[in-house]
Short mmCIF file of C-alpha atoms and ligand atoms in Angstrom, two decimals:
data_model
loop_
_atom_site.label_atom_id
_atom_site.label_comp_id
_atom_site.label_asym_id
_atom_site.label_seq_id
_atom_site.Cartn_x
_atom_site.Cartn_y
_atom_site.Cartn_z
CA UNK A 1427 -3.50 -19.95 5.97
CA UNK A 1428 -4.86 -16.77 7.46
CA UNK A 1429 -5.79 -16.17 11.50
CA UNK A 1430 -6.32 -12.57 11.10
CA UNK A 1431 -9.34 -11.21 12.51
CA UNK A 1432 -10.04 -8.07 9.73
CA UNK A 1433 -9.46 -6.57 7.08
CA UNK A 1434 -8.06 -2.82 6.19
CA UNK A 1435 -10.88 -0.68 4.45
CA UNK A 1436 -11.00 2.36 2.42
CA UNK A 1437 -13.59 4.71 4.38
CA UNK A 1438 -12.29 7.95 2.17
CA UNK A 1439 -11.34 9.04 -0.98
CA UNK A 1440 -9.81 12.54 -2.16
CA UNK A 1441 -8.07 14.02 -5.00
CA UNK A 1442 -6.93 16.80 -6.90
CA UNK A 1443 -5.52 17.50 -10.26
CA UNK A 1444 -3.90 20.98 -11.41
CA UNK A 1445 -5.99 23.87 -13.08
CA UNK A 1446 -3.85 23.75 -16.21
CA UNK A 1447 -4.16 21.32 -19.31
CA UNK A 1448 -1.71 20.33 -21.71
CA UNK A 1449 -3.53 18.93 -24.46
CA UNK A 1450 -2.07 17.25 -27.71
CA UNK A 1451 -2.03 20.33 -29.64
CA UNK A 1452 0.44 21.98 -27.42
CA UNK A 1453 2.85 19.37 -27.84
CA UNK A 1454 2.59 19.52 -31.93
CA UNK A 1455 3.31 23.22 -31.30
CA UNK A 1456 6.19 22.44 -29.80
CA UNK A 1457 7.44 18.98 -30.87
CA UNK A 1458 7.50 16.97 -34.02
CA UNK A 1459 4.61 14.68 -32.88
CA UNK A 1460 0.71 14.72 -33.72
CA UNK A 1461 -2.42 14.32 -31.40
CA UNK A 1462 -3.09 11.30 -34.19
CA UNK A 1463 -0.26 9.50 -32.90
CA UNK A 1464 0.02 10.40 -29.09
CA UNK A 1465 -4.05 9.11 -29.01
CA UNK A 1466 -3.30 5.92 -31.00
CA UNK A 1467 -0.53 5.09 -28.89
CA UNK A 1468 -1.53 5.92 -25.68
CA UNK A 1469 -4.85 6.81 -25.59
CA UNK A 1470 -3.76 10.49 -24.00
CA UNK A 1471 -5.47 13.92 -25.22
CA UNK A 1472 -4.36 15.54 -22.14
CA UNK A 1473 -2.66 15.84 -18.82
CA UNK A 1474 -2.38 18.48 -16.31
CA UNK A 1475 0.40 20.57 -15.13
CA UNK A 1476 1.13 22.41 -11.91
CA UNK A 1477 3.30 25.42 -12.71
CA UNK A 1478 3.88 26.67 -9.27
CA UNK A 1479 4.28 23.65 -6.02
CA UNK A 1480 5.37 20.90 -5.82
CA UNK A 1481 4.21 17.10 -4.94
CA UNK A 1482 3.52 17.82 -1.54
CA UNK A 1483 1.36 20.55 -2.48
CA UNK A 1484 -0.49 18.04 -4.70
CA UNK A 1485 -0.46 15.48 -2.11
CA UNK A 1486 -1.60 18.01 0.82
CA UNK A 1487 -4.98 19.32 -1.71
CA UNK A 1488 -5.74 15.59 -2.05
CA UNK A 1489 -5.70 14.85 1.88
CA UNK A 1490 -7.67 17.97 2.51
CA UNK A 1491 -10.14 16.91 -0.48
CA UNK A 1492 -10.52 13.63 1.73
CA UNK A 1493 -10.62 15.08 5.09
CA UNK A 1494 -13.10 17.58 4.64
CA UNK A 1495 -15.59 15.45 1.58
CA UNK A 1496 -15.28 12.50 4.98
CA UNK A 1497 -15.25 15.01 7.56
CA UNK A 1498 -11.99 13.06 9.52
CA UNK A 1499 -10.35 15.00 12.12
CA UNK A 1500 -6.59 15.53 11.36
CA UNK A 1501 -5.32 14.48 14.72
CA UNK A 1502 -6.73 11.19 14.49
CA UNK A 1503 -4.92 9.95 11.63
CA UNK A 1504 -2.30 7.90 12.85
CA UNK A 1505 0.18 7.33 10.05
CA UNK A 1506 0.88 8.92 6.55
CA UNK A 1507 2.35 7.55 3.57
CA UNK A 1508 3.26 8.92 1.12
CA UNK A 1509 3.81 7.58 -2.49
CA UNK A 1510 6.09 9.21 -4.83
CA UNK A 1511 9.22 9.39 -7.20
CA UNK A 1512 8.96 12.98 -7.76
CA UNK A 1513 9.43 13.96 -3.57
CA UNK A 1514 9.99 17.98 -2.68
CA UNK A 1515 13.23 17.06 -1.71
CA UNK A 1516 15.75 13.88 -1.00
CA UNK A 1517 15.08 14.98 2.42
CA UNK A 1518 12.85 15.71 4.48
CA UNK A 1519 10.38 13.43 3.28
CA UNK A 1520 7.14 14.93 1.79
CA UNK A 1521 4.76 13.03 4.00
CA UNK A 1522 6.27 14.99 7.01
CA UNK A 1523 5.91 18.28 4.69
CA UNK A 1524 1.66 16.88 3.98
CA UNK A 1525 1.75 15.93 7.95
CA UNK A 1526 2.25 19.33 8.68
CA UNK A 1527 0.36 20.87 5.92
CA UNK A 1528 -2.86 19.26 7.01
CA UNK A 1529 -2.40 19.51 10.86
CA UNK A 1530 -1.49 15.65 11.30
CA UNK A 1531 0.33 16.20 14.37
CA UNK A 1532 -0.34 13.11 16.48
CA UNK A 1533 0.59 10.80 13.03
CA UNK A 1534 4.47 9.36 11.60
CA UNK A 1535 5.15 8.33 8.28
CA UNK A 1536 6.99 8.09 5.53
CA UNK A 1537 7.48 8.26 1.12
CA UNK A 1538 7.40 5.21 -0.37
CA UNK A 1539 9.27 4.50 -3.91
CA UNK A 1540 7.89 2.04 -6.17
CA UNK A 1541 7.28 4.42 -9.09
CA UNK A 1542 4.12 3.61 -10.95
CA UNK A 1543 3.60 0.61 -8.72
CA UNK A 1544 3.54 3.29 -5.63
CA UNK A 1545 -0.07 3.12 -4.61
CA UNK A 1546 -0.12 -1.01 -4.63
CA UNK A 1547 3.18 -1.08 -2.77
CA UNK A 1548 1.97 1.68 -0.19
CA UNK A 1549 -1.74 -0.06 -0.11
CA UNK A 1550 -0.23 -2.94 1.21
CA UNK A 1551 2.29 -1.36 3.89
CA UNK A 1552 -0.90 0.23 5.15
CA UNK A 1553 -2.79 -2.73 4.94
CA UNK A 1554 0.06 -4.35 7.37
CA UNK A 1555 -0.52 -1.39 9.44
CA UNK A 1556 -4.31 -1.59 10.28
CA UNK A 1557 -4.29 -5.57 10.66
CA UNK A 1558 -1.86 -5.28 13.07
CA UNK A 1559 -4.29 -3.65 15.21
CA UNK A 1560 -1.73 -0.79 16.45
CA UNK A 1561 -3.07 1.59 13.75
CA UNK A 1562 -6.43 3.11 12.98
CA UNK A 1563 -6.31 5.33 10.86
CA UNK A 1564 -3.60 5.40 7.67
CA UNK A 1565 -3.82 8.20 5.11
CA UNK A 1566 -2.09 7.29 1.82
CA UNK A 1567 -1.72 9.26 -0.45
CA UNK A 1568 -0.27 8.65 -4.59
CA UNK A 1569 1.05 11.89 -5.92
CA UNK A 1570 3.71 12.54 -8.46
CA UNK A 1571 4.54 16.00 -10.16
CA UNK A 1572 5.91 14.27 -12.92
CA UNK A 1573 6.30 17.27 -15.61
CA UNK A 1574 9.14 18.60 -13.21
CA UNK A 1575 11.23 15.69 -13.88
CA UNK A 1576 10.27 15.40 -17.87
CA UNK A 1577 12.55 16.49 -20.78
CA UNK A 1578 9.85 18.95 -23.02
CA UNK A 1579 12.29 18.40 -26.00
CA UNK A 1580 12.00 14.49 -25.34
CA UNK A 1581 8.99 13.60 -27.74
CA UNK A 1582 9.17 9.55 -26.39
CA UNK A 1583 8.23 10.51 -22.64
CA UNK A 1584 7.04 14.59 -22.08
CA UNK A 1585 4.56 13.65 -24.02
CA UNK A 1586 3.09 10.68 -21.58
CA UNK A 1587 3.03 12.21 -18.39
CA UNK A 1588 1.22 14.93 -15.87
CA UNK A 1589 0.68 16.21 -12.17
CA UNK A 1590 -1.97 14.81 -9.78
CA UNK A 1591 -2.30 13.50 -6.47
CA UNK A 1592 -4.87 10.98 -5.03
CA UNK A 1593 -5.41 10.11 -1.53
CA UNK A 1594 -7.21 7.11 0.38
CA UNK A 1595 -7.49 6.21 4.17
CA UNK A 1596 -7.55 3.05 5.30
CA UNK A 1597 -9.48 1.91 8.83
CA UNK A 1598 -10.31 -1.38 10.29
CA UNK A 1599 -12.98 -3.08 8.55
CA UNK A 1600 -15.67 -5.14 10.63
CA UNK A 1601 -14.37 -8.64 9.28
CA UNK A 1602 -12.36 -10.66 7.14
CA UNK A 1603 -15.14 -10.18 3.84
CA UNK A 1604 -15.10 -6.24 2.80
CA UNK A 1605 -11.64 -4.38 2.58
CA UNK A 1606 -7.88 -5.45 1.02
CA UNK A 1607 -8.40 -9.04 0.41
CA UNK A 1608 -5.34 -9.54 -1.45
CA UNK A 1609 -2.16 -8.58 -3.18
CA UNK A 1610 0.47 -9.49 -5.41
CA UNK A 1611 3.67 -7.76 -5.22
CA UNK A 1612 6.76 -7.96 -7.41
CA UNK A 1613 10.32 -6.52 -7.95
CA UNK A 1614 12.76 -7.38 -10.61
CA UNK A 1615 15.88 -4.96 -10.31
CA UNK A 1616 17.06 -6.12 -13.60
CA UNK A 1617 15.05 -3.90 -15.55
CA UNK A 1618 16.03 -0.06 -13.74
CA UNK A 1619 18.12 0.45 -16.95
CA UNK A 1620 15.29 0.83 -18.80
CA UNK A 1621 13.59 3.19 -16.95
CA UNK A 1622 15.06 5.70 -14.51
CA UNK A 1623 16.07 8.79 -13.25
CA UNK A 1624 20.18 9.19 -13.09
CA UNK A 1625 21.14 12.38 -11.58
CA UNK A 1626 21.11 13.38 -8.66
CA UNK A 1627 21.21 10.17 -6.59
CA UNK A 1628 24.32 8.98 -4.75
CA UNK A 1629 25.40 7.41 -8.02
CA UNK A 1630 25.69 10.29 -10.17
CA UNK A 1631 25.51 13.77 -7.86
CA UNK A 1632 24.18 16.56 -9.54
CA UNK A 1633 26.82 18.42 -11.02
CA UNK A 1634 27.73 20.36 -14.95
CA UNK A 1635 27.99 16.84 -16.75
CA UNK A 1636 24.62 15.48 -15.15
CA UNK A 1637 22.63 18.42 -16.50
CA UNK A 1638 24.47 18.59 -19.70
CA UNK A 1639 23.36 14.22 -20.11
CA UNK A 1640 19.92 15.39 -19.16
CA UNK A 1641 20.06 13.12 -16.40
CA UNK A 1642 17.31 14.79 -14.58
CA UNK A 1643 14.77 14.03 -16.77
CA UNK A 1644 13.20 10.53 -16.95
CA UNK A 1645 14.72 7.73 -19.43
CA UNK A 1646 12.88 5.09 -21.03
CA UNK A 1647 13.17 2.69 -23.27
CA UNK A 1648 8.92 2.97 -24.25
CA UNK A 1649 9.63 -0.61 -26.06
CA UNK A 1650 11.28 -2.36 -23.75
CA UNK A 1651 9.02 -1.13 -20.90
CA UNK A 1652 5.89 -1.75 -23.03
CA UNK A 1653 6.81 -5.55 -23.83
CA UNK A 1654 7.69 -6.08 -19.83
CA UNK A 1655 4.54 -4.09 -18.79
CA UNK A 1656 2.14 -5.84 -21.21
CA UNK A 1657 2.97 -9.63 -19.95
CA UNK A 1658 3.78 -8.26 -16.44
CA UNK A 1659 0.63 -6.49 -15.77
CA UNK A 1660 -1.98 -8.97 -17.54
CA UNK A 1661 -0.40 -11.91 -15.30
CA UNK A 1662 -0.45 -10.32 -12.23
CA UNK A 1663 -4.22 -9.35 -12.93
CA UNK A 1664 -4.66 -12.94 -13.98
CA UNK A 1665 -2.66 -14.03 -10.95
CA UNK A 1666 -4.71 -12.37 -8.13
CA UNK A 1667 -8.11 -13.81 -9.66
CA UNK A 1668 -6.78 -17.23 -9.74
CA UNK A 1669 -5.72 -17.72 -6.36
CA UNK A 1670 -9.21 -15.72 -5.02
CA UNK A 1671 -10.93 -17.54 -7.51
CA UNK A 1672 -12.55 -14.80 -9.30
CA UNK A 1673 -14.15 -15.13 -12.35
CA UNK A 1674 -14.62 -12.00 -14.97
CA UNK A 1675 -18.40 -11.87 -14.02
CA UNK A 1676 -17.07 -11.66 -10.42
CA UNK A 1677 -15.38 -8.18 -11.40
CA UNK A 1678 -17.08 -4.87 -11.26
CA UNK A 1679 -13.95 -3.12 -12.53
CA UNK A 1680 -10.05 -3.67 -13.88
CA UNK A 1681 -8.61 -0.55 -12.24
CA UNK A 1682 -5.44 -0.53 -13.89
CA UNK A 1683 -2.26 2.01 -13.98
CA UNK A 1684 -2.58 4.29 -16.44
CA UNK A 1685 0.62 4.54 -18.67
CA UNK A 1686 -1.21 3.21 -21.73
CA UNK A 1687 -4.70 2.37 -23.12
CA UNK A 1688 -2.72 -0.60 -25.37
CA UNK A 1689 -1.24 -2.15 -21.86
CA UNK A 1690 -4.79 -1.56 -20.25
CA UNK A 1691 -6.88 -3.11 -22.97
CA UNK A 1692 -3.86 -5.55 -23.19
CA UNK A 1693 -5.04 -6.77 -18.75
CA UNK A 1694 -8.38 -6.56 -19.53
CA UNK A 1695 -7.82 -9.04 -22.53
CA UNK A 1696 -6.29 -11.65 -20.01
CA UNK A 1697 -9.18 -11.19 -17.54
CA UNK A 1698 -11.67 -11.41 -20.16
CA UNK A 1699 -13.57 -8.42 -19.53
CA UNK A 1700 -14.82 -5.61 -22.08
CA UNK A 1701 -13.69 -1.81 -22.04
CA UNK A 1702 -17.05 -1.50 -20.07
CA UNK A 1703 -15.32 -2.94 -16.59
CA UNK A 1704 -11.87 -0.58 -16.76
CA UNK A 1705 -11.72 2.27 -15.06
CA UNK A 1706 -10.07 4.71 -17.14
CA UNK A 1707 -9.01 8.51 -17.20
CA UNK A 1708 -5.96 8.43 -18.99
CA UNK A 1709 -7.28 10.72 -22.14
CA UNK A 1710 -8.05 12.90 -19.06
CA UNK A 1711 -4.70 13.27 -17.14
CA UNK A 1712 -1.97 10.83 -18.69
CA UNK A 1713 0.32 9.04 -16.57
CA UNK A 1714 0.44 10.73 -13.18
CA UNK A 1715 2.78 7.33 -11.81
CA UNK A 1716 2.12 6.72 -8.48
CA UNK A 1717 -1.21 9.12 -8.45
CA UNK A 1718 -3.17 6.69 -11.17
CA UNK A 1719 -5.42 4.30 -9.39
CA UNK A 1720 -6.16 6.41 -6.38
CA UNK A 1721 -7.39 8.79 -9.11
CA UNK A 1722 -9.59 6.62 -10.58
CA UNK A 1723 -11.01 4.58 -7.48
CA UNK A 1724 -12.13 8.36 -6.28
CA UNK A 1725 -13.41 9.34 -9.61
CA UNK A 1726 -15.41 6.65 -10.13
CA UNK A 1727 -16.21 6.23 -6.56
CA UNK A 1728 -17.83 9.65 -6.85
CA UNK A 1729 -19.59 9.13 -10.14
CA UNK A 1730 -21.77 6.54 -8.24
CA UNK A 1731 -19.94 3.76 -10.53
CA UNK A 1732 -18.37 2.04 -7.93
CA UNK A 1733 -20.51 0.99 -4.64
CA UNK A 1734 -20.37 -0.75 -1.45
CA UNK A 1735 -19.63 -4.26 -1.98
CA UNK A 1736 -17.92 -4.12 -5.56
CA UNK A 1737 -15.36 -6.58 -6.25
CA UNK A 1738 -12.20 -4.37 -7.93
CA UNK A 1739 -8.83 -5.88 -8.99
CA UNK A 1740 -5.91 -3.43 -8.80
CA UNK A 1741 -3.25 -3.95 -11.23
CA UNK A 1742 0.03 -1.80 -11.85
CA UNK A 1743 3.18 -1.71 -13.58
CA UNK A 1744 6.01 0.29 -13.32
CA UNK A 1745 9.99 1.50 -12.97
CA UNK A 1746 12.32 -1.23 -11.06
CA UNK A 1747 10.52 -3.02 -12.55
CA UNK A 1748 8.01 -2.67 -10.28
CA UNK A 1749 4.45 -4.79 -10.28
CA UNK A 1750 1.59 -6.08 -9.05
CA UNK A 1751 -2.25 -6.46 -8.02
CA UNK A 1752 -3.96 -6.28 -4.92
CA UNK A 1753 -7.81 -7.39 -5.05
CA UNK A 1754 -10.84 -4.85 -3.08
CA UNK A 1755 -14.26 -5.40 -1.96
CA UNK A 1756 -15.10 -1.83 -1.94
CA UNK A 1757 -16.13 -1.21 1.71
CA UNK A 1758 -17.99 2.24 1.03
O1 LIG B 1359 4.25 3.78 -16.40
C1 LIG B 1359 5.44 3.08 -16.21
C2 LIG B 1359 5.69 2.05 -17.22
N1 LIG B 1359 5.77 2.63 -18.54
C3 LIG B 1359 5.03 2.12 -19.50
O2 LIG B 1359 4.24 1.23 -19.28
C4 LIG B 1359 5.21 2.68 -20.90
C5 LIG B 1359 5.48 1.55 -21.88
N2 LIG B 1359 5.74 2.01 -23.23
C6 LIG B 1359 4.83 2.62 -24.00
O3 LIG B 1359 3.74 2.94 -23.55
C7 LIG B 1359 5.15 2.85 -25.44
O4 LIG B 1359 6.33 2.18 -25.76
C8 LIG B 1359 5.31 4.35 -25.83
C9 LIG B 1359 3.97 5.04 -25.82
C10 LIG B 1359 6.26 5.05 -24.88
C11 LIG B 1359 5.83 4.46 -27.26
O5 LIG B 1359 4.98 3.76 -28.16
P1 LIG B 1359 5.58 2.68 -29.19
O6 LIG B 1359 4.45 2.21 -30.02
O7 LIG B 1359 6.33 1.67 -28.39
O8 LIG B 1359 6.52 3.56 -30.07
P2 LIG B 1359 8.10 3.43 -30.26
O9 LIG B 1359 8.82 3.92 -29.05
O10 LIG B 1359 8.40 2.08 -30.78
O11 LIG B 1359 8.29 4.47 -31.43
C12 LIG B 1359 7.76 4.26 -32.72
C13 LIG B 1359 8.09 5.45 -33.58
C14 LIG B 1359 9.56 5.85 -33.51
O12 LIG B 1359 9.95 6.30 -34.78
P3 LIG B 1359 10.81 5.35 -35.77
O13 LIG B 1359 12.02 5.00 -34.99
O14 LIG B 1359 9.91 4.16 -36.01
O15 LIG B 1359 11.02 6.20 -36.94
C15 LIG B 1359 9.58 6.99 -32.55
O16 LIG B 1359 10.64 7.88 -32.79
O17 LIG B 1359 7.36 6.58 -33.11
C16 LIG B 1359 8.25 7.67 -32.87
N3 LIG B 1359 7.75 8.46 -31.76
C17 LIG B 1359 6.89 9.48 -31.94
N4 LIG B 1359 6.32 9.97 -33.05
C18 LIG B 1359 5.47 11.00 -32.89
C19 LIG B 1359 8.01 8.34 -30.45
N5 LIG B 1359 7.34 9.27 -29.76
C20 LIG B 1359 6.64 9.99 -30.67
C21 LIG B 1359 5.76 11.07 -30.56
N6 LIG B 1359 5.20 11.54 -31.69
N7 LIG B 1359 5.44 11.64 -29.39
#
C-alpha cells in the first residue's frame, strides 16, 4: 500500500520549562480547591509559569536546547513548525518570530492549531515533508503558554494547566524500519463548544463585552471533554496497534498527552500495559497542550529510558475535538 522509500526520524530532542512553579498549595491559597483533590483528579502537584515572554520565547529556548545538546547548524534547517494555541500574536506567526530568534534564515514555516493534539498533527505534516524528499531537515516544535490564556478565579481549568515548550527535528531516516511508522489522525468539529477560546477571533472581536464574558480565558466543559477524551484516546491507541500489529509486549512506552492521569491510565488500560510503560510528567508540569509529548519523549529520551530501536505509540486528545496516534521506532 506503501512505495515510499524512508521514513522521517527524530535525530534531536530539546526542551525547556519556566523557572517558576505553581504547586497545589498556591492554588488553595487562592481558590476554594485542595492539593487532595487537584492530585486525585488529575494527578497534578505542579506546573510551571513564565511570568515575563511569551510562547515564542518558550518555543525559541526549546530549539536552542536542541540545536546546541545536537550541535545542528541553524541554516540548515529547512522548515519550522510550530505548534500552538497560545501564538504571540494572530499574526505574524510565531514560527517566523522562533525562525528569527534562532538564526533559521534559509528555513519557511508555519503554526499549526490542533490544540492538545498539536504535536501529532504537526509530527505528521513534517513527516509529509521529509518523505517527500524536498526537505531535510524539519524543526517542530510543541509550545503553549497556556497560564496567559487561563481564568485564575476559574477553579475547573487554572488549576490544570502550565507553560513549556518541546522541540524535535525530524531528518530522513535510512529506510522504511526506524522513524514515523504510522499515524492516526482525527477531527470532529462537533465538539468546539465544549472546549474553546471565544474572544478575540473573527467571531467575537475583542471588545468591553468579550472581557467582561471572560472570553479570553479557556472554557471547558472538564465532563464532557473527559468522557470524549477517555473513549477517544484509548481507541486511537488501540487503533494504531491493530493495524501495525503491535502487541503490549511490543511497546516500550504509551506516551500519552498529559491532561489527566485518569485518561492516561484510562489508554494504557485498553493497550494492556502497566503504569511501568507510560511516560508521564504530568505531577511535574500539568497540561502544557501542544508542548506534552515532545516533553516527555525528551525527558525520557535523556534519562536513558528510551533508546535506539524502542517501539513508542503516541496518543493525544484534545480541543476540536482533536485526536489521534502516530506509532515511533525511536531512531536515536
Ligand atoms: O487536554 C485537552 C482535553 N482536556 C481534557 O482531557 C480534560 C478532561 N476533563 C478532565 O480532566 C476532568 O473533567 C477535570 C479534571 C477537568 C474535572 O474532573 P471531574 O472529576 O470531571 O470533576 P467535575 O468537573 O465533574 O467536578 C466535580 C466537582 C464539582 O463540584 P459539584 O458540582 O460536584 O459540587 C466541581 O465544582 O468538583 C468541583 N471542582 C473542584 N473542586 C475542588 C472542580 N474543580 C475543582 C477544584 N477543586 N479545582
Amino acid at each position: 500500500m506503501n512505495d515510499k522509500k524512508f521514513n522521517a526520524a527524530i535525530t534531536a530532542v530539546g526542551m525547556y520549562v519556566p523557572d517558576e512553579v505553581l504547586d497545589n498549595k498556591y492554588f488553595e491559597s487562592i481558590l476554594d480547591t485542595s492539593d487532595e483533590w487537584i492530585v486525585t483528579r488529575t494527578g497534578i502537584k505542579e506546573r510551571r509559569k513564565l511570568s515575563n515572554g511569551a510562547t515564542s520565547d518558550l518555543a525559541t529556548e526549546a530549539a536552542l536546547d536542541l540545536i546546541k545538546t545536537h550541535n545542528i547548524d541553524p541554516k540548515e534547517i529547512d522548515v519550522v513548525i510550530v505548534a500552538t494555541v497560545t501564538p504571540d500574536m494572530f499574526f505574524p506567526s510565531t514560527a517566523c518570530l522562533v525562525m528569527h530568534n534562532i538564526g533559521a534564515v534559509n528555513a519557511w514555516g508555519f503554526d499549526s492549531s490542533a490544540a492538545c493534539s498539536g504535536f501529532l498533527f504537526g509530527l505528521q505534516t513534517a513527516t509529509s515533508l521529509v518523505e517527500s524528499g524536498r526537505y531535510k531537515k524539519v524543526l517542530l516544535i510543541g509550545a503553549d503558554k497556556m497560564t496567559a490564556i487561563s481564568d485564575y478565579t476559574d477553579r475547573n481549568t487554572c488549576i490544570l494547566f502550565g507553560d513549556a515548550g518541546a522541540a524535535v527535528l525530524l531528518e530522513p531516516a535510512a529506510d522504511t524500519n526506524t522513524g514515523i511508522m504510522d499515524t492516526v489522525l482525527h477531527c470532529d468539529g462537533s465538539g468546539a463548544n465544549h472546549l474553546n477560546m471565544k474572544g478575540g477571533g473573527s467571531l467575537n472581536p475583542s471588545s468591553y463585552e468579550t472581557v467582561d464574558k471572560k472570553w479570553h480565558y479557556i472554557y471547558q466543559d472538564g465532563k464532557a471533554v473527559f468522557k470524549v477524551a477517555v473513549v477517544g484516546m484509548a481507541n486511537v491507541a488501540a487503533e494504531i496497534m491493530e493495524r501495525n500489529n503491535l502487541t503490549a509486549d511490543d511497546v516500550k512506552y504509551l506516551v500519552p498527552h498529559q491532561a489527566n492521569l485518569r485518561i492516561i491510565d484510562a489508554t494504557a488500560q485498553r493497550m494492556g500495559i502497566g503504569r511501568e510503560k507510560v511516560t508521564i510528567n504530568i505531577h511535574k508540569y500539568g497540561n502544557t497542550t501542544a508542548a506534552t509529548i515532545p516533553l516527555c519523549l525528551c525527558e525520557y529520551y535523556r534519562e536513558g529510558k528510551i533508546v535506539k530501536g524502542d517501539k513508542l505509540v503516541l496518543a493525544a486528545f484534545g480541543a476540536g475535538y482533536t485526536w489521534g496516534a502516530a506509532y515511533i521506532r525511536w531512531s536515536i
